[in-house]
Amino acid sequence: MGRAFEYRKASKLKRWGMMAKVFTRIGKDIVMAVKSGGSDPQNNSRLRAIIQNAKAANMPKENVERAIKRAISKDQEDYKEIVYEGKGPHGIAILIEATTDNTNRTVANVRSYFNKLGGSLGTSGMLDYLFDRKCLFKIANEGIDLEELEFELIDLGGDEVFLDDETNEINIYGEFSAFGAIQKFLEEKGYELKGAEFTRIPTELKELSEDEIAEVDKLIERLEEDDDVQNVYTNMK
């Protein structure tokens, strides 16, 4: 198994247990997808993938429809995607993806979390090299030959395929730029798409003691509670 598999096993985001937070995140994703590619899922591959994520999270259909209507409304402000980078306790690299309609509010909040919990917010690009940005697809496990699937995906930018034992879903990691090509391949093959997203995999992991991990976790949890924060990544083992 490769690096993505090992990191995937180790990173269980508690925020996905907070259903209201999940719906807020997906709702923002829908708004941005519609604004960039239109409201028709048949003609907007990114929107199709996000709708699958909504289904996987048991997000009610009316919530999805409401988010699409909100996106095409003139009253809906544009969201901006911003990446913040900082150092947490014990030198752990922390990278935060946020989606916001008020950048001043978001950066002030993020900086306060770092300051209060033993970290420091850094400058853009200072830690980006510590993470590889990937696309991730999840498909139903229907007796698919994983080695054959991985071989077929190599030329499209896929670089790791494995079965998640906990969900019994096949996870496919690929280069960030390969999202569209891999999605098209999976749809044309008729595989049941369970979800699709972008993620970041640390190039190296830093090992801490249990007490040190607890300190870092406090900062991560506080960041994840913020409504503007979509994802938090670290290089903590």
JSON list of C-alpha atoms in Angstrom, two decimals:
[
{"chain": "A", "resi": 1, "resn": "MET", "atom": "CA", "xyz": [0.00, 0.00, 0.00]},
{"chain": "A", "resi": 2, "resn": "GLY", "atom": "CA", "xyz": [1.13, 3.56, -0.66]},
{"chain": "A", "resi": 3, "resn": "ARG", "atom": "CA", "xyz": [1.36, 6.79, 1.27]},
{"chain": "A", "resi": 4, "resn": "ALA", "atom": "CA", "xyz": [-2.22, 7.84, 0.59]},
{"chain": "A", "resi": 5, "resn": "PHE", "atom": "CA", "xyz": [-3.52, 4.58, 2.05]},
{"chain": "A", "resi": 6, "resn": "GLU", "atom": "CA", "xyz": [-1.51, 4.95, 5.25]},
{"chain": "A", "resi": 7, "resn": "TYR", "atom": "CA", "xyz": [-2.53, 8.59, 5.72]},
{"chain": "A", "resi": 8, "resn": "ARG", "atom": "CA", "xyz": [-6.16, 7.80, 4.96]},
{"chain": "A", "resi": 9, "resn": "LYS", "atom": "CA", "xyz": [-6.19, 5.15, 7.67]},
{"chain": "A", "resi": 10, "resn": "ALA", "atom": "CA", "xyz": [-4.72, 7.56, 10.20]},
{"chain": "A", "resi": 11, "resn": "SER", "atom": "CA", "xyz": [-6.81, 10.66, 9.48]},
{"chain": "A", "resi": 12, "resn": "LYS", "atom": "CA", "xyz": [-10.38, 10.40, 10.67]},
{"chain": "A", "resi": 13, "resn": "LEU", "atom": "CA", "xyz": [-11.88, 13.86, 10.64]},
{"chain": "A", "resi": 14, "resn": "LYS", "atom": "CA", "xyz": [-14.24, 14.27, 13.58]},
{"chain": "A", "resi": 15, "resn": "ARG", "atom": "CA", "xyz": [-16.05, 17.03, 11.71]},
{"chain": "A", "resi": 16, "resn": "TRP", "atom": "CA", "xyz": [-17.68, 14.43, 9.45]},
{"chain": "A", "resi": 17, "resn": "GLY", "atom": "CA", "xyz": [-19.54, 13.26, 12.52]},
{"chain": "A", "resi": 18, "resn": "MET", "atom": "CA", "xyz": [-21.13, 16.69, 12.87]},
{"chain": "A", "resi": 19, "resn": "MET", "atom": "CA", "xyz": [-23.93, 16.43, 10.33]},
{"chain": "A", "resi": 20, "resn": "ALA", "atom": "CA", "xyz": [-24.90, 20.11, 10.29]},
{"chain": "A", "resi": 21, "resn": "LYS", "atom": "CA", "xyz": [-21.29, 21.04, 9.61]},
{"chain": "A", "resi": 22, "resn": "VAL", "atom": "CA", "xyz": [-21.07, 18.53, 6.78]},
{"chain": "A", "resi": 23, "resn": "PHE", "atom": "CA", "xyz": [-24.20, 19.94, 5.15]},
{"chain": "A", "resi": 24, "resn": "THR", "atom": "CA", "xyz": [-22.82, 23.48, 5.41]},
{"chain": "A", "resi": 25, "resn": "ARG", "atom": "CA", "xyz": [-19.61, 22.39, 3.74]},
{"chain": "A", "resi": 26, "resn": "ILE", "atom": "CA", "xyz": [-21.36, 20.60, 0.90]},
{"chain": "A", "resi": 27, "resn": "GLY", "atom": "CA", "xyz": [-23.77, 23.51, 0.47]},
{"chain": "A", "resi": 28, "resn": "LYS", "atom": "CA", "xyz": [-20.86, 25.87, -0.12]},
{"chain": "A", "resi": 29, "resn": "ASP", "atom": "CA", "xyz": [-19.29, 23.41, -2.55]},
{"chain": "A", "resi": 30, "resn": "ILE", "atom": "CA", "xyz": [-22.56, 23.32, -4.49]},
{"chain": "A", "resi": 31, "resn": "VAL", "atom": "CA", "xyz": [-22.77, 27.10, -4.66]},
{"chain": "A", "resi": 32, "resn": "MET", "atom": "CA", "xyz": [-19.22, 27.39, -6.02]},
{"chain": "A", "resi": 33, "resn": "ALA", "atom": "CA", "xyz": [-19.74, 24.58, -8.52]},
{"chain": "A", "resi": 34, "resn": "VAL", "atom": "CA", "xyz": [-22.94, 26.13, -9.85]},
{"chain": "A", "resi": 35, "resn": "LYS", "atom": "CA", "xyz": [-21.42, 29.59, -10.14]},
{"chain": "A", "resi": 36, "resn": "SER", "atom": "CA", "xyz": [-18.47, 28.24, -12.09]},
{"chain": "A", "resi": 37, "resn": "GLY", "atom": "CA", "xyz": [-20.20, 25.64, -14.24]},
{"chain": "A", "resi": 38, "resn": "GLY", "atom": "CA", "xyz": [-23.97, 26.12, -14.23]},
{"chain": "A", "resi": 39, "resn": "SER", "atom": "CA", "xyz": [-26.87, 24.53, -12.38]},
{"chain": "A", "resi": 40, "resn": "ASP", "atom": "CA", "xyz": [-27.43, 21.50, -14.64]},
{"chain": "A", "resi": 41, "resn": "PRO", "atom": "CA", "xyz": [-25.58, 18.46, -13.24]},
{"chain": "A", "resi": 42, "resn": "GLN", "atom": "CA", "xyz": [-25.59, 16.79, -16.67]},
{"chain": "A", "resi": 43, "resn": "ASN", "atom": "CA", "xyz": [-23.44, 19.61, -18.02]},
{"chain": "A", "resi": 44, "resn": "ASN", "atom": "CA", "xyz": [-21.45, 20.26, -14.85]},
{"chain": "A", "resi": 45, "resn": "SER", "atom": "CA", "xyz": [-19.22, 17.34, -13.87]},
{"chain": "A", "resi": 46, "resn": "ARG", "atom": "CA", "xyz": [-18.03, 19.00, -10.66]},
{"chain": "A", "resi": 47, "resn": "LEU", "atom": "CA", "xyz": [-21.63, 19.51, -9.52]},
{"chain": "A", "resi": 48, "resn": "ARG", "atom": "CA", "xyz": [-22.42, 15.87, -10.30]},
{"chain": "A", "resi": 49, "resn": "ALA", "atom": "CA", "xyz": [-19.59, 14.75, -8.04]},
{"chain": "A", "resi": 50, "resn": "ILE", "atom": "CA", "xyz": [-20.67, 17.04, -5.20]},
{"chain": "A", "resi": 51, "resn": "ILE", "atom": "CA", "xyz": [-24.25, 15.76, -5.41]},
{"chain": "A", "resi": 52, "resn": "GLN", "atom": "CA", "xyz": [-22.83, 12.25, -4.95]},
{"chain": "A", "resi": 53, "resn": "ASN", "atom": "CA", "xyz": [-21.00, 13.51, -1.86]},
{"chain": "A", "resi": 54, "resn": "ALA", "atom": "CA", "xyz": [-24.30, 14.89, -0.58]},
{"chain": "A", "resi": 55, "resn": "LYS", "atom": "CA", "xyz": [-25.99, 11.53, -1.06]},
{"chain": "A", "resi": 56, "resn": "ALA", "atom": "CA", "xyz": [-23.15, 9.74, 0.73]},
{"chain": "A", "resi": 57, "resn": "ALA", "atom": "CA", "xyz": [-23.55, 12.14, 3.67]},
{"chain": "A", "resi": 58, "resn": "ASN", "atom": "CA", "xyz": [-27.33, 11.54, 3.72]},
{"chain": "A", "resi": 59, "resn": "MET", "atom": "CA", "xyz": [-27.95, 15.19, 2.94]},
{"chain": "A", "resi": 60, "resn": "PRO", "atom": "CA", "xyz": [-31.67, 15.63, 2.17]},
{"chain": "A", "resi": 61, "resn": "LYS", "atom": "CA", "xyz": [-32.51, 16.21, -1.49]},
{"chain": "A", "resi": 62, "resn": "GLU", "atom": "CA", "xyz": [-34.33, 19.44, -0.62]},
{"chain": "A", "resi": 63, "resn": "ASN", "atom": "CA", "xyz": [-31.12, 20.79, 0.93]},
{"chain": "A", "resi": 64, "resn": "VAL", "atom": "CA", "xyz": [-29.26, 20.13, -2.32]},
{"chain": "A", "resi": 65, "resn": "GLU", "atom": "CA", "xyz": [-31.99, 21.77, -4.40]},
{"chain": "A", "resi": 66, "resn": "ARG", "atom": "CA", "xyz": [-32.06, 24.74, -2.04]},
{"chain": "A", "resi": 67, "resn": "ALA", "atom": "CA", "xyz": [-28.29, 25.20, -2.37]},
{"chain": "A", "resi": 68, "resn": "ILE", "atom": "CA", "xyz": [-28.55, 25.14, -6.18]},
{"chain": "A", "resi": 69, "resn": "LYS", "atom": "CA", "xyz": [-31.33, 27.73, -6.14]},
{"chain": "A", "resi": 70, "resn": "ARG", "atom": "CA", "xyz": [-29.32, 29.88, -3.76]},
{"chain": "A", "resi": 71, "resn": "ALA", "atom": "CA", "xyz": [-26.32, 29.71, -6.07]},
{"chain": "A", "resi": 72, "resn": "ILE", "atom": "CA", "xyz": [-28.22, 31.08, -9.06]},
{"chain": "A", "resi": 73, "resn": "SER", "atom": "CA", "xyz": [-29.84, 33.83, -6.99]},
{"chain": "A", "resi": 74, "resn": "LYS", "atom": "CA", "xyz": [-28.53, 37.35, -7.49]},
{"chain": "A", "resi": 75, "resn": "ASP", "atom": "CA", "xyz": [-28.53, 37.79, -3.73]},
{"chain": "A", "resi": 76, "resn": "GLN", "atom": "CA", "xyz": [-25.95, 35.03, -3.17]},
{"chain": "A", "resi": 77, "resn": "GLU", "atom": "CA", "xyz": [-22.49, 36.48, -2.60]},
{"chain": "A", "resi": 78, "resn": "ASP", "atom": "CA", "xyz": [-19.49, 34.76, -4.12]},
{"chain": "A", "resi": 79, "resn": "TYR", "atom": "CA", "xyz": [-17.40, 32.58, -1.85]},
{"chain": "A", "resi": 80, "resn": "LYS", "atom": "CA", "xyz": [-13.63, 32.77, -1.95]},
{"chain": "A", "resi": 81, "resn": "GLU", "atom": "CA", "xyz": [-11.44, 29.74, -1.41]},
{"chain": "A", "resi": 82, "resn": "ILE", "atom": "CA", "xyz": [-8.44, 30.58, 0.75]},
{"chain": "A", "resi": 83, "resn": "VAL", "atom": "CA", "xyz": [-5.61, 28.45, 2.10]},
{"chain": "A", "resi": 84, "resn": "TYR", "atom": "CA", "xyz": [-4.02, 29.38, 5.43]},
{"chain": "A", "resi": 85, "resn": "GLU", "atom": "CA", "xyz": [-0.76, 27.88, 6.65]},
{"chain": "A", "resi": 86, "resn": "GLY", "atom": "CA", "xyz": [0.70, 27.84, 10.11]},
{"chain": "A", "resi": 87, "resn": "LYS", "atom": "CA", "xyz": [2.68, 25.99, 12.73]},
{"chain": "A", "resi": 88, "resn": "GLY", "atom": "CA", "xyz": [0.89, 24.31, 15.59]},
{"chain": "A", "resi": 89, "resn": "PRO", "atom": "CA", "xyz": [2.33, 23.20, 18.91]},
{"chain": "A", "resi": 90, "resn": "HIS", "atom": "CA", "xyz": [5.62, 21.26, 18.66]},
{"chain": "A", "resi": 91, "resn": "GLY", "atom": "CA", "xyz": [6.26, 22.48, 15.12]},
{"chain": "A", "resi": 92, "resn": "ILE", "atom": "CA", "xyz": [3.43, 20.57, 13.46]},
{"chain": "A", "resi": 93, "resn": "ALA", "atom": "CA", "xyz": [2.55, 21.95, 10.02]},
{"chain": "A", "resi": 94, "resn": "ILE", "atom": "CA", "xyz": [-1.13, 22.86, 9.69]},
{"chain": "A", "resi": 95, "resn": "LEU", "atom": "CA", "xyz": [-2.78, 23.73, 6.40]},
{"chain": "A", "resi": 96, "resn": "ILE", "atom": "CA", "xyz": [-6.36, 25.06, 6.41]},
{"chain": "A", "resi": 97, "resn": "GLU", "atom": "CA", "xyz": [-8.72, 25.29, 3.45]},
{"chain": "A", "resi": 98, "resn": "ALA", "atom": "CA", "xyz": [-11.47, 27.85, 4.00]},
{"chain": "A", "resi": 99, "resn": "THR", "atom": "CA", "xyz": [-14.44, 29.03, 1.97]},
{"chain": "A", "resi": 100, "resn": "THR", "atom": "CA", "xyz": [-15.67, 32.45, 2.98]},
{"chain": "A", "resi": 101, "resn": "ASP", "atom": "CA", "xyz": [-17.67, 35.52, 1.99]},
{"chain": "A", "resi": 102, "resn": "ASN", "atom": "CA", "xyz": [-15.71, 37.66, 4.46]},
{"chain": "A", "resi": 103, "resn": "THR", "atom": "CA", "xyz": [-11.94, 37.17, 4.34]},
{"chain": "A", "resi": 104, "resn": "ASN", "atom": "CA", "xyz": [-11.25, 39.68, 7.13]},
{"chain": "A", "resi": 105, "resn": "ARG", "atom": "CA", "xyz": [-13.47, 37.73, 9.53]},
{"chain": "A", "resi": 106, "resn": "THR", "atom": "CA", "xyz": [-11.97, 34.39, 8.58]},
{"chain": "A", "resi": 107, "resn": "VAL", "atom": "CA", "xyz": [-8.30, 35.33, 8.86]},
{"chain": "A", "resi": 108, "resn": "ALA", "atom": "CA", "xyz": [-8.93, 37.07, 12.19]},
{"chain": "A", "resi": 109, "resn": "ASN", "atom": "CA", "xyz": [-10.62, 33.96, 13.56]},
{"chain": "A", "resi": 110, "resn": "VAL", "atom": "CA", "xyz": [-7.95, 31.57, 12.28]},
{"chain": "A", "resi": 111, "resn": "ARG", "atom": "CA", "xyz": [-5.14, 33.74, 13.69]},
{"chain": "A", "resi": 112, "resn": "SER", "atom": "CA", "xyz": [-6.85, 33.89, 17.09]},
{"chain": "A", "resi": 113, "resn": "TYR", "atom": "CA", "xyz": [-7.12, 30.09, 17.25]},
{"chain": "A", "resi": 114, "resn": "PHE", "atom": "CA", "xyz": [-3.39, 29.72, 16.59]},
{"chain": "A", "resi": 115, "resn": "ASN", "atom": "CA", "xyz": [-2.46, 32.42, 19.10]},
{"chain": "A", "resi": 116, "resn": "LYS", "atom": "CA", "xyz": [-4.64, 30.99, 21.88]},
{"chain": "A", "resi": 117, "resn": "LEU", "atom": "CA", "xyz": [-3.61, 27.37, 21.43]},
{"chain": "A", "resi": 118, "resn": "GLY", "atom": "CA", "xyz": [0.14, 27.47, 21.05]},
{"chain": "A", "resi": 119, "resn": "GLY", "atom": "CA", "xyz": [0.64, 28.04, 17.35]},
{"chain": "A", "resi": 120, "resn": "SER", "atom": "CA", "xyz": [1.32, 30.80, 14.85]},
{"chain": "A", "resi": 121, "resn": "LEU", "atom": "CA", "xyz": [-0.28, 31.66, 11.53]},
{"chain": "A", "resi": 122, "resn": "GLY", "atom": "CA", "xyz": [2.28, 31.87, 8.76]},
{"chain": "A", "resi": 123, "resn": "THR", "atom": "CA", "xyz": [2.51, 33.31, 5.27]},
{"chain": "A", "resi": 124, "resn": "SER", "atom": "CA", "xyz": [1.07, 31.85, 2.10]},
{"chain": "A", "resi": 125, "resn": "GLY", "atom": "CA", "xyz": [3.26, 29.17, 0.53]},
{"chain": "A", "resi": 126, "resn": "MET", "atom": "CA", "xyz": [5.50, 28.55, 3.54]},
{"chain": "A", "resi": 127, "resn": "LEU", "atom": "CA", "xyz": [4.20, 25.01, 4.12]},
{"chain": "A", "resi": 128, "resn": "ASP", "atom": "CA", "xyz": [2.54, 24.09, 0.85]},
{"chain": "A", "resi": 129, "resn": "TYR", "atom": "CA", "xyz": [5.56, 22.03, -0.23]},
{"chain": "A", "resi": 130, "resn": "LEU", "atom": "CA", "xyz": [4.94, 19.66, 2.70]},
{"chain": "A", "resi": 131, "resn": "PHE", "atom": "CA", "xyz": [1.70, 18.41, 1.14]},
{"chain": "A", "resi": 132, "resn": "ASP", "atom": "CA", "xyz": [0.84, 16.83, -2.21]},
{"chain": "A", "resi": 133, "resn": "ARG", "atom": "CA", "xyz": [-2.56, 17.89, -3.53]},
{"chain": "A", "resi": 134, "resn": "LYS", "atom": "CA", "xyz": [-4.56, 14.95, -4.84]},
{"chain": "A", "resi": 135, "resn": "CYS", "atom": "CA", "xyz": [-8.02, 14.10, -6.11]},
{"chain": "A", "resi": 136, "resn": "LEU", "atom": "CA", "xyz": [-9.87, 11.26, -4.43]},
{"chain": "A", "resi": 137, "resn": "PHE", "atom": "CA", "xyz": [-12.71, 9.17, -5.81]},
{"chain": "A", "resi": 138, "resn": "LYS", "atom": "CA", "xyz": [-14.70, 6.52, -3.96]},
{"chain": "A", "resi": 139, "resn": "ILE", "atom": "CA", "xyz": [-16.59, 3.85, -5.88]},
{"chain": "A", "resi": 140, "resn": "ALA", "atom": "CA", "xyz": [-18.68, 0.86, -4.84]},
{"chain": "A", "resi": 141, "resn": "ASN", "atom": "CA", "xyz": [-16.82, -2.41, -4.41]},
{"chain": "A", "resi": 142, "resn": "GLU", "atom": "CA", "xyz": [-18.49, -4.60, -7.00]},
{"chain": "A", "resi": 143, "resn": "GLY", "atom": "CA", "xyz": [-15.90, -7.32, -7.57]},
{"chain": "A", "resi": 144, "resn": "ILE", "atom": "CA", "xyz": [-13.58, -4.97, -9.43]},
{"chain": "A", "resi": 145, "resn": "ASP", "atom": "CA", "xyz": [-10.03, -6.14, -10.10]},
{"chain": "A", "resi": 146, "resn": "LEU", "atom": "CA", "xyz": [-8.01, -3.46, -8.28]},
{"chain": "A", "resi": 147, "resn": "GLU", "atom": "CA", "xyz": [-4.75, -4.13, -10.11]},
{"chain": "A", "resi": 148, "resn": "GLU", "atom": "CA", "xyz": [-6.46, -3.91, -13.49]},
{"chain": "A", "resi": 149, "resn": "LEU", "atom": "CA", "xyz": [-8.27, -0.72, -12.47]},
{"chain": "A", "resi": 150, "resn": "GLU", "atom": "CA", "xyz": [-5.04, 0.86, -11.26]},
{"chain": "A", "resi": 151, "resn": "PHE", "atom": "CA", "xyz": [-3.32, -0.09, -14.52]},
{"chain": "A", "resi": 152, "resn": "GLU", "atom": "CA", "xyz": [-6.13, 1.53, -16.55]},
{"chain": "A", "resi": 153, "resn": "LEU", "atom": "CA", "xyz": [-5.91, 4.72, -14.53]},
{"chain": "A", "resi": 154, "resn": "ILE", "atom": "CA", "xyz": [-2.15, 5.23, -14.75]},
{"chain": "A", "resi": 155, "resn": "ASP", "atom": "CA", "xyz": [-2.26, 7.08, -18.07]},
{"chain": "A", "resi": 156, "resn": "LEU", "atom": "CA", "xyz": [-5.09, 9.28, -16.77]},
{"chain": "A", "resi": 157, "resn": "GLY", "atom": "CA", "xyz": [-3.12, 10.46, -13.75]},
{"chain": "A", "resi": 158, "resn": "GLY", "atom": "CA", "xyz": [-4.27, 7.90, -11.18]},
{"chain": "A", "resi": 159, "resn": "ASP", "atom": "CA", "xyz": [-1.54, 6.79, -8.81]},
{"chain": "A", "resi": 160, "resn": "GLU", "atom": "CA", "xyz": [-3.07, 4.66, -6.03]},
{"chain": "A", "resi": 161, "resn": "VAL", "atom": "CA", "xyz": [-6.07, 2.32, -5.77]},
{"chain": "A", "resi": 162, "resn": "PHE", "atom": "CA", "xyz": [-7.05, 0.37, -2.66]},
{"chain": "A", "resi": 163, "resn": "LEU", "atom": "CA", "xyz": [-10.02, -1.03, -0.78]},
{"chain": "A", "resi": 164, "resn": "ASP", "atom": "CA", "xyz": [-11.06, 0.81, 2.39]},
{"chain": "A", "resi": 165, "resn": "ASP", "atom": "CA", "xyz": [-11.84, -2.03, 4.79]},
{"chain": "A", "resi": 166, "resn": "GLU", "atom": "CA", "xyz": [-14.02, 0.17, 7.01]},
{"chain": "A", "resi": 167, "resn": "THR", "atom": "CA", "xyz": [-16.37, 1.41, 4.28]},
{"chain": "A", "resi": 168, "resn": "ASN", "atom": "CA", "xyz": [-15.87, -1.45, 1.79]},
{"chain": "A", "resi": 169, "resn": "GLU", "atom": "CA", "xyz": [-15.43, 1.21, -0.90]},
{"chain": "A", "resi": 170, "resn": "ILE", "atom": "CA", "xyz": [-12.62, 1.44, -3.43]},
{"chain": "A", "resi": 171, "resn": "ASN", "atom": "CA", "xyz": [-10.52, 4.57, -3.01]},
{"chain": "A", "resi": 172, "resn": "ILE", "atom": "CA", "xyz": [-8.78, 6.05, -6.04]},
{"chain": "A", "resi": 173, "resn": "TYR", "atom": "CA", "xyz": [-6.14, 8.73, -5.62]},
{"chain": "A", "resi": 174, "resn": "GLY", "atom": "CA", "xyz": [-4.81, 10.72, -8.53]},
{"chain": "A", "resi": 175, "resn": "GLU", "atom": "CA", "xyz": [-3.00, 13.89, -9.44]},
{"chain": "A", "resi": 176, "resn": "PHE", "atom": "CA", "xyz": [-4.88, 17.09, -8.71]},
{"chain": "A", "resi": 177, "resn": "SER", "atom": "CA", "xyz": [-5.13, 17.95, -12.41]},
{"chain": "A", "resi": 178, "resn": "ALA", "atom": "CA", "xyz": [-6.51, 14.49, -13.25]},
{"chain": "A", "resi": 179, "resn": "PHE", "atom": "CA", "xyz": [-9.88, 15.00, -11.58]},
{"chain": "A", "resi": 180, "resn": "GLY", "atom": "CA", "xyz": [-11.86, 15.52, -14.79]},
{"chain": "A", "resi": 181, "resn": "ALA", "atom": "CA", "xyz": [-10.23, 12.67, -16.70]},
{"chain": "A", "resi": 182, "resn": "ILE", "atom": "CA", "xyz": [-10.69, 10.16, -13.88]},
{"chain": "A", "resi": 183, "resn": "GLN", "atom": "CA", "xyz": [-14.28, 11.18, -13.28]},
{"chain": "A", "resi": 184, "resn": "LYS", "atom": "CA", "xyz": [-15.09, 10.79, -16.98]},
{"chain": "A", "resi": 185, "resn": "PHE", "atom": "CA", "xyz": [-13.45, 7.34, -17.05]},
{"chain": "A", "resi": 186, "resn": "LEU", "atom": "CA", "xyz": [-15.38, 6.12, -14.00]},
{"chain": "A", "resi": 187, "resn": "GLU", "atom": "CA", "xyz": [-18.70, 7.41, -15.34]},
{"chain": "A", "resi": 188, "resn": "GLU", "atom": "CA", "xyz": [-18.15, 5.89, -18.78]},
{"chain": "A", "resi": 189, "resn": "LYS", "atom": "CA", "xyz": [-17.27, 2.54, -17.18]},
{"chain": "A", "resi": 190, "resn": "GLY", "atom": "CA", "xyz": [-20.51, 2.66, -15.21]},
{"chain": "A", "resi": 191, "resn": "TYR", "atom": "CA", "xyz": [-18.90, 2.41, -11.79]},
{"chain": "A", "resi": 192, "resn": "GLU", "atom": "CA", "xyz": [-21.10, 3.57, -8.91]},
{"chain": "A", "resi": 193, "resn": "LEU", "atom": "CA", "xyz": [-19.51, 6.78, -7.69]},
{"chain": "A", "resi": 194, "resn": "LYS", "atom": "CA", "xyz": [-19.84, 7.21, -3.92]},
{"chain": "A", "resi": 195, "resn": "GLY", "atom": "CA", "xyz": [-17.96, 10.47, -3.61]},
{"chain": "A", "resi": 196, "resn": "ALA", "atom": "CA", "xyz": [-15.25, 12.70, -5.03]},
{"chain": "A", "resi": 197, "resn": "GLU", "atom": "CA", "xyz": [-13.11, 15.40, -3.52]},
{"chain": "A", "resi": 198, "resn": "PHE", "atom": "CA", "xyz": [-9.71, 17.05, -3.42]},
{"chain": "A", "resi": 199, "resn": "THR", "atom": "CA", "xyz": [-7.36, 16.27, -0.56]},
{"chain": "A", "resi": 200, "resn": "ARG", "atom": "CA", "xyz": [-3.80, 16.85, 0.58]},
{"chain": "A", "resi": 201, "resn": "ILE", "atom": "CA", "xyz": [-1.33, 14.14, 1.60]},
{"chain": "A", "resi": 202, "resn": "PRO", "atom": "CA", "xyz": [1.69, 15.08, 3.76]},
{"chain": "A", "resi": 203, "resn": "THR", "atom": "CA", "xyz": [5.03, 14.21, 2.21]},
{"chain": "A", "resi": 204, "resn": "GLU", "atom": "CA", "xyz": [6.44, 13.28, 5.64]},
{"chain": "A", "resi": 205, "resn": "LEU", "atom": "CA", "xyz": [4.81, 12.63, 9.01]},
{"chain": "A", "resi": 206, "resn": "LYS", "atom": "CA", "xyz": [6.11, 13.92, 12.33]},
{"chain": "A", "resi": 207, "resn": "GLU", "atom": "CA", "xyz": [5.78, 11.69, 15.38]},
{"chain": "A", "resi": 208, "resn": "LEU", "atom": "CA", "xyz": [4.72, 13.16, 18.72]},
{"chain": "A", "resi": 209, "resn": "SER", "atom": "CA", "xyz": [4.02, 11.86, 22.20]},
{"chain": "A", "resi": 210, "resn": "GLU", "atom": "CA", "xyz": [0.42, 11.33, 23.36]},
{"chain": "A", "resi": 211, "resn": "ASP", "atom": "CA", "xyz": [0.47, 14.54, 25.40]},
{"chain": "A", "resi": 212, "resn": "GLU", "atom": "CA", "xyz": [1.85, 16.51, 22.46]},
{"chain": "A", "resi": 213, "resn": "ILE", "atom": "CA", "xyz": [-0.78, 15.03, 20.14]},
{"chain": "A", "resi": 214, "resn": "ALA", "atom": "CA", "xyz": [-3.49, 16.14, 22.57]},
{"chain": "A", "resi": 215, "resn": "GLU", "atom": "CA", "xyz": [-2.22, 19.73, 22.40]},
{"chain": "A", "resi": 216, "resn": "VAL", "atom": "CA", "xyz": [-2.26, 19.74, 18.60]},
{"chain": "A", "resi": 217, "resn": "ASP", "atom": "CA", "xyz": [-5.71, 18.13, 18.56]},
{"chain": "A", "resi": 218, "resn": "LYS", "atom": "CA", "xyz": [-7.13, 21.02, 20.61]},
{"chain": "A", "resi": 219, "resn": "LEU", "atom": "CA", "xyz": [-6.08, 23.47, 17.90]},
{"chain": "A", "resi": 220, "resn": "ILE", "atom": "CA", "xyz": [-7.32, 21.23, 15.08]},
{"chain": "A", "resi": 221, "resn": "GLU", "atom": "CA", "xyz": [-10.72, 20.81, 16.74]},
{"chain": "A", "resi": 222, "resn": "ARG", "atom": "CA", "xyz": [-11.07, 24.55, 17.27]},
{"chain": "A", "resi": 223, "resn": "LEU", "atom": "CA", "xyz": [-10.24, 25.24, 13.63]},
{"chain": "A", "resi": 224, "resn": "GLU", "atom": "CA", "xyz": [-12.70, 22.59, 12.42]},
{"chain": "A", "resi": 225, "resn": "GLU", "atom": "CA", "xyz": [-15.50, 24.14, 14.47]},
{"chain": "A", "resi": 226, "resn": "ASP", "atom": "CA", "xyz": [-15.27, 27.36, 12.45]},
{"chain": "A", "resi": 227, "resn": "ASP", "atom": "CA", "xyz": [-18.04, 27.62, 9.84]},
{"chain": "A", "resi": 228, "resn": "ASP", "atom": "CA", "xyz": [-15.64, 29.02, 7.23]},
{"chain": "A", "resi": 229, "resn": "VAL", "atom": "CA", "xyz": [-13.16, 26.16, 7.54]},
{"chain": "A", "resi": 230, "resn": "GLN", "atom": "CA", "xyz": [-13.66, 23.33, 5.07]},
{"chain": "A", "resi": 231, "resn": "ASN", "atom": "CA", "xyz": [-10.63, 21.11, 5.70]},
{"chain": "A", "resi": 232, "resn": "VAL", "atom": "CA", "xyz": [-7.66, 20.94, 8.06]},
{"chain": "A", "resi": 233, "resn": "TYR", "atom": "CA", "xyz": [-4.52, 18.96, 7.18]},
{"chain": "A", "resi": 234, "resn": "THR", "atom": "CA", "xyz": [-1.43, 18.30, 9.28]},
{"chain": "A", "resi": 235, "resn": "ASN", "atom": "CA", "xyz": [1.80, 16.35, 9.04]},
{"chain": "A", "resi": 236, "resn": "MET", "atom": "CA", "xyz": [1.24, 14.79, 12.48]},
{"chain": "A", "resi": 237, "resn": "LYS", "atom": "CA", "xyz": [1.61, 11.03, 12.58]}
]
